[in-house]
Amino acid sequence: MATTTAAARRDEAGARYNAFLAGCPSRALLDRISDKWVVLVLCALGGDGEEDPEPRRYSELARTIAGVSQKMLTQTLRSLERDGLVTRTVTPTVPVTVHYALTDLGLSLHLLMQQVRSWAQENMDEVQARREEHDTRA
Amino acid sequence: MATTTAAARRDEAGARYNAFLAGCPSRALLDRISDKWVVLVLCALGGDGEEDPEPRRYSELARTIAGVSQKMLTQTLRSLERDGLVTRTVTPTVPVTVHYALTDLGLSLHLLMQQVRSWAQENMDEVQARREEHDTRA
DNA sequence: CAGGATCCCGCTAGATACTG
DNA sequence: CAGTATCTAGCGGGATCCTG
């Protein structure tokens, strides 16, 4: 509604944009991995580099990732659970205990993320160098 | 400054958060790949799946990605150039021509992104199924 | 053609308080 | 302990205008 000139252009562009990216489902995934909390949660659940897929409690995750708020942590866990990447196990103990664990699907994605992290560890210093060089020259 | 109780907790948390993530440079990379335009520009420059590292013009990129605004495109290209992931080549023709191309570094990251995209194409349907299942049950 | 500068809106992420 | 609900600020990002 209210298709102004700009919106029309964006509409027209959207068609080509979709043709460019919507053909493959990668756009949906991009929205997923583009969330930094998703990656961090995956890292935390995957053992942050170690193969240690032991289930983590909510507070444990919050403590490990730390920089995350309850809202973001819960929200991220919810979406990951919704997509079948993590499992949520509620143990009806006295105060209630909840365990989160990676599914096979989540684990496979986590392994990919680890590769990305490896790339970062190997090349980030060069990126830093380029960045500083570029900054000082400017 | 103005370190309230919450800020103090966040501060304290920040230390552990850094210990958890700052040990590896992955956090800096996360900020990089967490930008969807970065990925899309990398795709466009990398040929979107094809190995076709031919330099692209600014308007060409804008047309290919389409959904992006000039501001975001320019901003993304600037940061990528700053990090040494893409090169910016200005040819002083009559109206001025600018070519963007992936550096070796950018290409390697692009290849990684392609792997992620492959994962997406293979598993996104299952994710979709899980998602719908989860939605309809709720 | 390629991009700088500016205004401005929306949505997200964070803080706070409350509950089972 | 493991959340939920609400409120708000900040900024990402789009639109628009202008320049070399």
PDB file of C-alpha atoms (C1' of nucleotides) in Angstrom:
ATOM      1  CA  MET A   1       0.000   0.000   0.000  1.00  0.00           C
ATOM      2  CA  ALA A   2       1.016   3.558  -0.627  1.00  0.00           C
ATOM      3  CA  THR A   3       3.346   2.437  -3.364  1.00  0.00           C
ATOM      4  CA  THR A   4       5.339   5.551  -3.946  1.00  0.00           C
ATOM      5  CA  THR A   5       7.907   5.918  -6.647  1.00  0.00           C
ATOM      6  CA  ALA A   6      10.646   4.688  -4.362  1.00  0.00           C
ATOM      7  CA  ALA A   7       8.568   1.795  -3.151  1.00  0.00           C
ATOM      8  CA  ALA A   8       7.826   0.875  -6.735  1.00  0.00           C
ATOM      9  CA  ARG A   9      11.482   0.769  -7.478  1.00  0.00           C
ATOM     10  CA  ARG A  10      12.016  -1.329  -4.385  1.00  0.00           C
ATOM     11  CA  ASP A  11       9.239  -3.616  -5.545  1.00  0.00           C
ATOM     12  CA  GLU A  12      10.730  -4.028  -8.938  1.00  0.00           C
ATOM     13  CA  ALA A  13      14.089  -4.512  -7.341  1.00  0.00           C
ATOM     14  CA  GLY A  14      12.621  -7.043  -4.951  1.00  0.00           C
ATOM     15  CA  ALA A  15      11.705  -9.284  -7.847  1.00  0.00           C
ATOM     16  CA  ARG A  16      15.251  -9.376  -9.122  1.00  0.00           C
ATOM     17  CA  TYR A  17      16.556  -9.595  -5.625  1.00  0.00           C
ATOM     18  CA  ASN A  18      14.434 -12.649  -5.045  1.00  0.00           C
ATOM     19  CA  ALA A  19      15.560 -14.127  -8.296  1.00  0.00           C
ATOM     20  CA  PHE A  20      19.088 -13.586  -7.151  1.00  0.00           C
ATOM     21  CA  LEU A  21      18.795 -14.990  -3.693  1.00  0.00           C
ATOM     22  CA  ALA A  22      15.417 -16.581  -3.106  1.00  0.00           C
ATOM     23  CA  GLY A  23      16.177 -19.328  -5.571  1.00  0.00           C
ATOM     24  CA  CYS A  24      18.361 -20.807  -2.898  1.00  0.00           C
ATOM     25  CA  PRO A  25      17.203 -20.948   0.714  1.00  0.00           C
ATOM     26  CA  SER A  26      20.375 -19.277   1.848  1.00  0.00           C
ATOM     27  CA  ARG A  27      18.597 -16.029   2.536  1.00  0.00           C
ATOM     28  CA  ALA A  28      16.590 -17.679   5.275  1.00  0.00           C
ATOM     29  CA  LEU A  29      19.745 -19.086   6.724  1.00  0.00           C
ATOM     30  CA  LEU A  30      21.476 -15.768   6.511  1.00  0.00           C
ATOM     31  CA  ASP A  31      18.794 -14.340   8.713  1.00  0.00           C
ATOM     32  CA  ARG A  32      19.559 -17.159  11.096  1.00  0.00           C
ATOM     33  CA  ILE A  33      23.322 -16.976  11.313  1.00  0.00           C
ATOM     34  CA  SER A  34      23.274 -13.238  11.007  1.00  0.00           C
ATOM     35  CA  ASP A  35      22.116 -13.240  14.592  1.00  0.00           C
ATOM     36  CA  LYS A  36      25.233 -13.135  16.664  1.00  0.00           C
ATOM     37  CA  TRP A  37      23.510 -14.651  19.670  1.00  0.00           C
ATOM     38  CA  VAL A  38      22.639 -17.692  17.607  1.00  0.00           C
ATOM     39  CA  VAL A  39      26.280 -18.284  16.877  1.00  0.00           C
ATOM     40  CA  LEU A  40      27.281 -17.686  20.469  1.00  0.00           C
ATOM     41  CA  VAL A  41      24.628 -20.032  21.803  1.00  0.00           C
ATOM     42  CA  LEU A  42      25.700 -22.634  19.305  1.00  0.00           C
ATOM     43  CA  CYS A  43      29.265 -22.154  20.457  1.00  0.00           C
ATOM     44  CA  ALA A  44      28.279 -22.466  24.079  1.00  0.00           C
ATOM     45  CA  LEU A  45      26.223 -25.583  23.473  1.00  0.00           C
ATOM     46  CA  GLY A  46      28.880 -27.072  21.271  1.00  0.00           C
ATOM     47  CA  GLY A  47      31.561 -26.518  23.854  1.00  0.00           C
ATOM     48  CA  ASP A  48      33.139 -23.481  22.230  1.00  0.00           C
ATOM     49  CA  GLY A  49      35.576 -25.407  20.090  1.00  0.00           C
ATOM     50  CA  GLU A  50      35.674 -28.604  22.052  1.00  0.00           C
ATOM     51  CA  GLU A  51      33.488 -31.516  21.116  1.00  0.00           C
ATOM     52  CA  ASP A  52      31.528 -31.526  24.281  1.00  0.00           C
ATOM     53  CA  PRO A  53      27.852 -31.755  23.472  1.00  0.00           C
ATOM     54  CA  GLU A  54      26.756 -32.034  27.052  1.00  0.00           C
ATOM     55  CA  PRO A  55      23.427 -30.364  27.797  1.00  0.00           C
ATOM     56  CA  ARG A  56      23.641 -26.948  29.347  1.00  0.00           C
ATOM     57  CA  ARG A  57      21.318 -25.365  31.822  1.00  0.00           C
ATOM     58  CA  TYR A  58      19.747 -21.990  31.137  1.00  0.00           C
ATOM     59  CA  SER A  59      21.660 -20.130  33.813  1.00  0.00           C
ATOM     60  CA  GLU A  60      24.793 -21.894  32.758  1.00  0.00           C
ATOM     61  CA  LEU A  61      24.381 -20.573  29.255  1.00  0.00           C
ATOM     62  CA  ALA A  62      23.641 -17.114  30.571  1.00  0.00           C
ATOM     63  CA  ARG A  63      26.802 -17.249  32.626  1.00  0.00           C
ATOM     64  CA  THR A  64      28.918 -18.575  29.801  1.00  0.00           C
ATOM     65  CA  ILE A  65      27.797 -16.133  27.164  1.00  0.00           C
ATOM     66  CA  ALA A  66      27.313 -13.482  29.795  1.00  0.00           C
ATOM     67  CA  GLY A  67      26.945 -10.525  27.464  1.00  0.00           C
ATOM     68  CA  VAL A  68      23.477 -11.706  26.579  1.00  0.00           C
ATOM     69  CA  SER A  69      20.301 -10.589  28.306  1.00  0.00           C
ATOM     70  CA  GLN A  70      17.663 -13.072  29.445  1.00  0.00           C
ATOM     71  CA  LYS A  71      15.393 -11.791  26.752  1.00  0.00           C
ATOM     72  CA  MET A  72      17.873 -12.406  23.972  1.00  0.00           C
ATOM     73  CA  LEU A  73      18.972 -15.729  25.379  1.00  0.00           C
ATOM     74  CA  THR A  74      15.426 -16.994  25.721  1.00  0.00           C
ATOM     75  CA  GLN A  75      14.440 -15.611  22.368  1.00  0.00           C
ATOM     76  CA  THR A  76      17.431 -17.183  20.678  1.00  0.00           C
ATOM     77  CA  LEU A  77      16.873 -20.533  22.353  1.00  0.00           C
ATOM     78  CA  ARG A  78      13.220 -20.438  21.357  1.00  0.00           C
ATOM     79  CA  SER A  79      13.977 -19.823  17.713  1.00  0.00           C
ATOM     80  CA  LEU A  80      16.682 -22.458  17.699  1.00  0.00           C
ATOM     81  CA  GLU A  81      14.285 -24.927  19.269  1.00  0.00           C
ATOM     82  CA  ARG A  82      11.625 -23.972  16.772  1.00  0.00           C
ATOM     83  CA  ASP A  83      14.002 -24.717  13.919  1.00  0.00           C
ATOM     84  CA  GLY A  84      14.964 -28.048  15.416  1.00  0.00           C
ATOM     85  CA  LEU A  85      18.532 -27.017  16.093  1.00  0.00           C
ATOM     86  CA  VAL A  86      18.392 -27.423  19.859  1.00  0.00           C
ATOM     87  CA  THR A  87      16.298 -29.485  22.229  1.00  0.00           C
ATOM     88  CA  ARG A  88      14.717 -28.180  25.388  1.00  0.00           C
ATOM     89  CA  THR A  89      14.369 -30.681  28.197  1.00  0.00           C
ATOM     90  CA  VAL A  90      12.427 -29.744  31.283  1.00  0.00           C
ATOM     91  CA  THR A  91      13.101 -31.750  34.414  1.00  0.00           C
ATOM     92  CA  PRO A  92      10.350 -31.128  36.983  1.00  0.00           C
ATOM     93  CA  THR A  93      12.617 -30.959  39.999  1.00  0.00           C
ATOM     94  CA  VAL A  94      11.986 -28.721  42.950  1.00  0.00           C
ATOM     95  CA  PRO A  95      12.978 -25.407  41.411  1.00  0.00           C
ATOM     96  CA  VAL A  96      12.675 -26.817  37.865  1.00  0.00           C
ATOM     97  CA  THR A  97      15.650 -27.649  35.729  1.00  0.00           C
ATOM     98  CA  VAL A  98      15.912 -27.042  32.010  1.00  0.00           C
ATOM     99  CA  HIS A  99      18.560 -28.495  29.769  1.00  0.00           C
ATOM    100  CA  TYR A 100      19.424 -27.344  26.302  1.00  0.00           C
ATOM    101  CA  ALA A 101      21.343 -29.490  23.868  1.00  0.00           C
ATOM    102  CA  LEU A 102      22.243 -29.441  20.204  1.00  0.00           C
ATOM    103  CA  THR A 103      20.341 -31.708  17.864  1.00  0.00           C
ATOM    104  CA  ASP A 104      22.182 -33.455  15.055  1.00  0.00           C
ATOM    105  CA  LEU A 105      21.104 -30.635  12.821  1.00  0.00           C
ATOM    106  CA  GLY A 106      22.336 -28.034  15.281  1.00  0.00           C
ATOM    107  CA  LEU A 107      25.562 -29.897  15.717  1.00  0.00           C
ATOM    108  CA  SER A 108      26.226 -29.921  11.994  1.00  0.00           C
ATOM    109  CA  LEU A 109      25.637 -26.192  11.837  1.00  0.00           C
ATOM    110  CA  HIS A 110      27.840 -25.733  14.848  1.00  0.00           C
ATOM    111  CA  LEU A 111      30.647 -27.590  13.114  1.00  0.00           C
ATOM    112  CA  LEU A 112      30.323 -25.209  10.203  1.00  0.00           C
ATOM    113  CA  MET A 113      30.475 -22.294  12.570  1.00  0.00           C
ATOM    114  CA  GLN A 114      33.622 -23.724  14.004  1.00  0.00           C
ATOM    115  CA  GLN A 115      35.136 -23.610  10.548  1.00  0.00           C
ATOM    116  CA  VAL A 116      34.206 -19.991  10.266  1.00  0.00           C
ATOM    117  CA  ARG A 117      35.764 -19.363  13.644  1.00  0.00           C
ATOM    118  CA  SER A 118      38.926 -21.101  12.492  1.00  0.00           C
ATOM    119  CA  TRP A 119      39.055 -18.798   9.515  1.00  0.00           C
ATOM    120  CA  ALA A 120      38.672 -15.874  11.842  1.00  0.00           C
ATOM    121  CA  GLN A 121      41.445 -16.968  14.129  1.00  0.00           C
ATOM    122  CA  GLU A 122      43.808 -17.403  11.228  1.00  0.00           C
ATOM    123  CA  ASN A 123      42.980 -14.264   9.300  1.00  0.00           C
ATOM    124  CA  MET A 124      41.621 -11.775  11.773  1.00  0.00           C
ATOM    125  CA  ASP A 125      45.053 -10.407  12.606  1.00  0.00           C
ATOM    126  CA  GLU A 126      45.633  -9.658   8.955  1.00  0.00           C
ATOM    127  CA  VAL A 127      42.258  -7.982   8.811  1.00  0.00           C
ATOM    128  CA  GLN A 128      43.229  -5.961  11.858  1.00  0.00           C
ATOM    129  CA  ALA A 129      46.486  -4.955  10.192  1.00  0.00           C
ATOM    130  CA  ARG A 130      44.700  -3.891   7.029  1.00  0.00           C
ATOM    131  CA  ARG A 131      42.223  -1.994   9.087  1.00  0.00           C
ATOM    132  CA  GLU A 132      44.776  -0.059  11.096  1.00  0.00           C
ATOM    133  CA  GLU A 133      46.814   0.602   7.989  1.00  0.00           C
ATOM    134  CA  HIS A 134      43.747   1.902   6.260  1.00  0.00           C
ATOM    135  CA  ASP A 135      42.818   4.024   9.259  1.00  0.00           C
ATOM    136  CA  THR A 136      46.204   5.607   9.793  1.00  0.00           C
ATOM    137  CA  ARG A 137      46.537   6.404   6.115  1.00  0.00           C
ATOM    138  CA  ALA A 138      43.169   8.081   6.110  1.00  0.00           C
TER     139      ALA A 138
ATOM    140  CA  MET B   1      30.629   6.076  33.926  1.00  0.00           C
ATOM    141  CA  ALA B   2      27.378   5.947  35.837  1.00  0.00           C
ATOM    142  CA  THR B   3      28.038   2.354  36.748  1.00  0.00           C
ATOM    143  CA  THR B   4      24.714   1.307  38.113  1.00  0.00           C
ATOM    144  CA  THR B   5      24.039  -2.044  39.667  1.00  0.00           C
ATOM    145  CA  ALA B   6      23.009  -3.527  36.368  1.00  0.00           C
ATOM    146  CA  ALA B   7      25.964  -1.989  34.595  1.00  0.00           C
ATOM    147  CA  ALA B   8      28.242  -3.391  37.267  1.00  0.00           C
ATOM    148  CA  ARG B   9      26.859  -6.823  36.680  1.00  0.00           C
ATOM    149  CA  ARG B  10      27.300  -6.339  32.988  1.00  0.00           C
ATOM    150  CA  ASP B  11      30.825  -5.195  33.602  1.00  0.00           C
ATOM    151  CA  GLU B  12      31.636  -8.226  35.651  1.00  0.00           C
ATOM    152  CA  ALA B  13      29.935 -10.358  33.078  1.00  0.00           C
ATOM    153  CA  GLY B  14      31.879  -8.642  30.360  1.00  0.00           C
ATOM    154  CA  ALA B  15      35.108  -9.874  31.830  1.00  0.00           C
ATOM    155  CA  ARG B  16      34.002 -13.480  31.659  1.00  0.00           C
ATOM    156  CA  TYR B  17      32.427 -12.879  28.309  1.00  0.00           C
ATOM    157  CA  ASN B  18      35.715 -11.628  27.026  1.00  0.00           C
ATOM    158  CA  ALA B  19      37.466 -14.566  28.556  1.00  0.00           C
ATOM    159  CA  PHE B  20      35.030 -16.779  26.770  1.00  0.00           C
ATOM    160  CA  LEU B  21      35.148 -15.145  23.406  1.00  0.00           C
ATOM    161  CA  ALA B  22      37.850 -12.540  23.269  1.00  0.00           C
ATOM    162  CA  GLY B  23      40.496 -15.197  23.575  1.00  0.00           C
ATOM    163  CA  CYS B  24      39.647 -16.026  19.996  1.00  0.00           C
ATOM    164  CA  PRO B  25      39.055 -13.258  17.474  1.00  0.00           C
ATOM    165  CA  SER B  26      35.789 -14.806  16.435  1.00  0.00           C
ATOM    166  CA  ARG B  27      33.739 -12.093  18.042  1.00  0.00           C
ATOM    167  CA  ALA B  28      35.176  -9.536  15.675  1.00  0.00           C
ATOM    168  CA  LEU B  29      34.374 -11.787  12.791  1.00  0.00           C
ATOM    169  CA  LEU B  30      30.884 -12.368  14.045  1.00  0.00           C
ATOM    170  CA  ASP B  31      30.292  -8.663  13.876  1.00  0.00           C
ATOM    171  CA  ARG B  32      31.479  -8.860  10.309  1.00  0.00           C
ATOM    172  CA  ILE B  33      29.444 -11.764   9.017  1.00  0.00           C
ATOM    173  CA  SER B  34      26.505 -10.766  11.134  1.00  0.00           C
ATOM    174  CA  ASP B  35      25.914  -8.056   8.609  1.00  0.00           C
ATOM    175  CA  LYS B  36      23.723  -9.541   5.945  1.00  0.00           C
ATOM    176  CA  TRP B  37      24.825  -7.035   3.354  1.00  0.00           C
ATOM    177  CA  VAL B  38      28.391  -8.193   3.815  1.00  0.00           C
ATOM    178  CA  VAL B  39      27.404 -11.710   2.890  1.00  0.00           C
ATOM    179  CA  LEU B  40      25.319 -10.567  -0.038  1.00  0.00           C
ATOM    180  CA  VAL B  41      28.085  -8.345  -1.367  1.00  0.00           C
ATOM    181  CA  LEU B  42      30.510 -11.209  -0.998  1.00  0.00           C
ATOM    182  CA  CYS B  43      28.100 -13.413  -2.897  1.00  0.00           C
ATOM    183  CA  ALA B  44      27.699 -10.859  -5.623  1.00  0.00           C
ATOM    184  CA  LEU B  45      31.429 -10.325  -5.959  1.00  0.00           C
ATOM    185  CA  GLY B  46      32.106 -14.049  -5.773  1.00  0.00           C
ATOM    186  CA  GLY B  47      29.573 -14.774  -8.460  1.00  0.00           C
ATOM    187  CA  ASP B  48      26.880 -16.117  -6.166  1.00  0.00           C
ATOM    188  CA  GLY B  49      28.010 -19.710  -6.267  1.00  0.00           C
ATOM    189  CA  GLU B  50      30.015 -19.626  -9.399  1.00  0.00           C
ATOM    190  CA  GLU B  51      33.739 -19.070  -9.336  1.00  0.00           C
ATOM    191  CA  ASP B  52      33.654 -15.873 -11.250  1.00  0.00           C
ATOM    192  CA  PRO B  53      35.831 -13.326  -9.499  1.00  0.00           C
ATOM    193  CA  GLU B  54      35.450 -10.705 -12.163  1.00  0.00           C
ATOM    194  CA  PRO B  55      35.393  -7.143 -10.837  1.00  0.00           C
ATOM    195  CA  ARG B  56      31.999  -5.592 -10.515  1.00  0.00           C
ATOM    196  CA  ARG B  57      30.992  -1.996 -10.930  1.00  0.00           C
ATOM    197  CA  TYR B  58      29.152  -0.129  -8.224  1.00  0.00           C
ATOM    198  CA  SER B  59      25.892   0.189 -10.118  1.00  0.00           C
ATOM    199  CA  GLU B  60      26.205  -3.403 -11.185  1.00  0.00           C
ATOM    200  CA  LEU B  61      26.377  -4.482  -7.568  1.00  0.00           C
ATOM    201  CA  ALA B  62      23.442  -2.290  -6.689  1.00  0.00           C
ATOM    202  CA  ARG B  63      21.446  -3.879  -9.481  1.00  0.00           C
ATOM    203  CA  THR B  64      22.437  -7.415  -8.560  1.00  0.00           C
ATOM    204  CA  ILE B  65      21.743  -7.160  -4.878  1.00  0.00           C
ATOM    205  CA  ALA B  66      18.959  -4.717  -5.537  1.00  0.00           C
ATOM    206  CA  GLY B  67      17.430  -4.810  -2.081  1.00  0.00           C
ATOM    207  CA  VAL B  68      20.266  -2.701  -0.815  1.00  0.00           C
ATOM    208  CA  SER B  69      20.309   1.067  -0.588  1.00  0.00           C
ATOM    209  CA  GLN B  70      23.259   3.121  -1.767  1.00  0.00           C
ATOM    210  CA  LYS B  71      24.038   3.974   1.773  1.00  0.00           C
ATOM    211  CA  MET B  72      24.263   0.373   2.877  1.00  0.00           C
ATOM    212  CA  LEU B  73      26.079  -0.709  -0.248  1.00  0.00           C
ATOM    213  CA  THR B  74      28.659   2.025   0.043  1.00  0.00           C
ATOM    214  CA  GLN B  75      28.990   1.501   3.761  1.00  0.00           C
ATOM    215  CA  THR B  76      29.424  -2.225   3.337  1.00  0.00           C
ATOM    216  CA  LEU B  77      31.947  -1.834   0.551  1.00  0.00           C
ATOM    217  CA  ARG B  78      33.873   0.679   2.642  1.00  0.00           C
ATOM    218  CA  SER B  79      34.144  -1.628   5.604  1.00  0.00           C
ATOM    219  CA  LEU B  80      35.069  -4.564   3.423  1.00  0.00           C
ATOM    220  CA  GLU B  81      37.731  -2.466   1.754  1.00  0.00           C
ATOM    221  CA  ARG B  82      38.951  -1.320   5.127  1.00  0.00           C
ATOM    222  CA  ASP B  83      39.333  -4.907   6.247  1.00  0.00           C
ATOM    223  CA  GLY B  84      41.182  -5.847   3.093  1.00  0.00           C
ATOM    224  CA  LEU B  85      38.445  -8.137   1.857  1.00  0.00           C
ATOM    225  CA  VAL B  86      37.712  -6.227  -1.311  1.00  0.00           C
ATOM    226  CA  THR B  87      39.688  -3.888  -3.523  1.00  0.00           C
ATOM    227  CA  ARG B  88      38.401  -0.643  -4.891  1.00  0.00           C
ATOM    228  CA  THR B  89      39.786   0.369  -8.263  1.00  0.00           C
ATOM    229  CA  VAL B  90      38.995   3.779  -9.663  1.00  0.00           C
ATOM    230  CA  THR B  91      39.402   4.239 -13.392  1.00  0.00           C
ATOM    231  CA  PRO B  92      39.418   7.952 -14.281  1.00  0.00           C
ATOM    232  CA  THR B  93      37.288   7.654 -17.381  1.00  0.00           C
ATOM    233  CA  VAL B  94      34.844  10.310 -18.460  1.00  0.00           C
ATOM    234  CA  PRO B  95      32.083   9.667 -15.938  1.00  0.00           C
ATOM    235  CA  VAL B  96      34.466   7.738 -13.638  1.00  0.00           C
ATOM    236  CA  THR B  97      34.377   3.996 -13.284  1.00  0.00           C
ATOM    237  CA  VAL B  98      34.873   2.054 -10.076  1.00  0.00           C
ATOM    238  CA  HIS B  99      35.520  -1.636  -9.879  1.00  0.00           C
ATOM    239  CA  TYR B 100      35.205  -3.801  -6.812  1.00  0.00           C
ATOM    240  CA  ALA B 101      36.812  -7.195  -6.541  1.00  0.00           C
ATOM    241  CA  LEU B 102      37.477  -9.770  -3.881  1.00  0.00           C
ATOM    242  CA  THR B 103      40.959 -10.016  -2.474  1.00  0.00           C
ATOM    243  CA  ASP B 104      42.404 -13.406  -1.667  1.00  0.00           C
ATOM    244  CA  LEU B 105      41.248 -12.892   1.854  1.00  0.00           C
ATOM    245  CA  GLY B 106      37.768 -11.965   0.763  1.00  0.00           C
ATOM    246  CA  LEU B 107      37.678 -14.896  -1.606  1.00  0.00           C
ATOM    247  CA  SER B 108      38.566 -17.336   1.146  1.00  0.00           C
ATOM    248  CA  LEU B 109      35.796 -15.947   3.306  1.00  0.00           C
ATOM    249  CA  HIS B 110      33.452 -16.128   0.380  1.00  0.00           C
ATOM    250  CA  LEU B 111      34.278 -19.792  -0.105  1.00  0.00           C
ATOM    251  CA  LEU B 112      33.427 -20.390   3.519  1.00  0.00           C
ATOM    252  CA  MET B 113      30.151 -18.628   3.049  1.00  0.00           C
ATOM    253  CA  GLN B 114      29.455 -20.886   0.120  1.00  0.00           C
ATOM    254  CA  GLN B 115      29.858 -23.873   2.424  1.00  0.00           C
ATOM    255  CA  VAL B 116      27.353 -22.354   4.779  1.00  0.00           C
ATOM    256  CA  ARG B 117      25.008 -21.807   1.885  1.00  0.00           C
ATOM    257  CA  SER B 118      25.400 -25.433   0.887  1.00  0.00           C
ATOM    258  CA  TRP B 119      24.431 -26.462   4.366  1.00  0.00           C
ATOM    259  CA  ALA B 120      21.412 -24.224   4.121  1.00  0.00           C
ATOM    260  CA  GLN B 121      20.278 -25.688   0.836  1.00  0.00           C
ATOM    261  CA  GLU B 122      20.546 -29.204   2.180  1.00  0.00           C
ATOM    262  CA  ASN B 123      18.955 -28.662   5.560  1.00  0.00           C
ATOM    263  CA  MET B 124      16.700 -25.694   5.250  1.00  0.00           C
ATOM    264  CA  ASP B 125      13.733 -27.783   4.201  1.00  0.00           C
ATOM    265  CA  GLU B 126      14.066 -29.865   7.335  1.00  0.00           C
ATOM    266  CA  VAL B 127      14.305 -26.700   9.362  1.00  0.00           C
ATOM    267  CA  GLN B 128      11.175 -25.466   7.639  1.00  0.00           C
ATOM    268  CA  ALA B 129       9.398 -28.715   8.479  1.00  0.00           C
ATOM    269  CA  ARG B 130      10.413 -28.512  12.105  1.00  0.00           C
ATOM    270  CA  ARG B 131       9.335 -24.939  12.196  1.00  0.00           C
ATOM    271  CA  GLU B 132       5.872 -25.553  10.785  1.00  0.00           C
ATOM    272  CA  GLU B 133       5.449 -28.588  12.975  1.00  0.00           C
ATOM    273  CA  HIS B 134       6.385 -26.543  15.986  1.00  0.00           C
ATOM    274  CA  ASP B 135       4.071 -23.750  14.948  1.00  0.00           C
ATOM    275  CA  THR B 136       1.031 -25.857  14.250  1.00  0.00           C
ATOM    276  CA  ARG B 137       1.425 -27.734  17.517  1.00  0.00           C
ATOM    277  CA  ALA B 138       1.656 -24.524  19.458  1.00  0.00           C
TER     278      ALA B 138
ATOM    279  C1'  DC C   1      28.249   7.038 -12.613  1.00  0.00           C
ATOM    280  C1'  DA C   2      29.690   6.766  -7.878  1.00  0.00           C
ATOM    281  C1'  DG C   3      29.076   8.430  -3.652  1.00  0.00           C
ATOM    282  C1'  DG C   4      28.618  12.094   0.327  1.00  0.00           C
ATOM    283  C1'  DA C   5      25.388  14.303   3.719  1.00  0.00           C
ATOM    284  C1'  DT C   6      21.221  14.468   6.088  1.00  0.00           C
ATOM    285  C1'  DC C   7      16.796  13.481   8.065  1.00  0.00           C
ATOM    286  C1'  DC C   8      14.062  10.220  10.153  1.00  0.00           C
ATOM    287  C1'  DC C   9      11.615   6.031  11.205  1.00  0.00           C
ATOM    288  C1'  DG C  10      11.215   1.354  12.911  1.00  0.00           C
ATOM    289  C1'  DC C  11      12.682  -2.372  15.150  1.00  0.00           C
ATOM    290  C1'  DT C  12      15.727  -4.614  18.050  1.00  0.00           C
ATOM    291  C1'  DA C  13      18.124  -5.343  21.902  1.00  0.00           C
ATOM    292  C1'  DG C  14      18.777  -4.019  26.681  1.00  0.00           C
ATOM    293  C1'  DA C  15      17.001  -2.796  31.442  1.00  0.00           C
ATOM    294  C1'  DT C  16      13.637  -3.509  34.992  1.00  0.00           C
ATOM    295  C1'  DA C  17      10.147  -5.783  37.426  1.00  0.00           C
ATOM    296  C1'  DC C  18       7.250  -9.718  38.224  1.00  0.00           C
ATOM    297  C1'  DT C  19       5.906 -15.018  38.267  1.00  0.00           C
ATOM    298  C1'  DG C  20       5.692 -20.248  38.699  1.00  0.00           C
TER     299       DG C  20
ATOM    300  C1'  DC D   1      16.010 -21.387  38.618  1.00  0.00           C
ATOM    301  C1'  DA D   2      13.822 -20.284  34.398  1.00  0.00           C
ATOM    302  C1'  DG D   3      11.534 -17.698  32.480  1.00  0.00           C
ATOM    303  C1'  DT D   4       7.542 -13.641  30.955  1.00  0.00           C
ATOM    304  C1'  DA D   5       5.925  -8.838  30.244  1.00  0.00           C
ATOM    305  C1'  DT D   6       6.628  -4.103  29.440  1.00  0.00           C
ATOM    306  C1'  DC D   7       8.970   0.126  28.468  1.00  0.00           C
ATOM    307  C1'  DT D   8      12.404   2.603  26.358  1.00  0.00           C
ATOM    308  C1'  DA D   9      16.600   4.116  23.974  1.00  0.00           C
ATOM    309  C1'  DG D  10      19.757   3.532  20.426  1.00  0.00           C
ATOM    310  C1'  DC D  11      20.980   2.783  15.944  1.00  0.00           C
ATOM    311  C1'  DG D  12      20.572   0.268  11.839  1.00  0.00           C
ATOM    312  C1'  DG D  13      18.965   1.321   7.740  1.00  0.00           C
ATOM    313  C1'  DG D  14      15.833   3.533   4.214  1.00  0.00           C
ATOM    314  C1'  DA D  15      14.572   7.844   1.564  1.00  0.00           C
ATOM    315  C1'  DT D  16      15.959  12.042  -0.332  1.00  0.00           C
ATOM    316  C1'  DC D  17      18.873  15.638  -2.050  1.00  0.00           C
ATOM    317  C1'  DC D  18      23.138  17.029  -3.778  1.00  0.00           C
ATOM    318  C1'  DT D  19      28.142  16.752  -5.844  1.00  0.00           C
ATOM    319  C1'  DG D  20      32.572  15.599  -8.482  1.00  0.00           C
TER     320       DG D  20
END
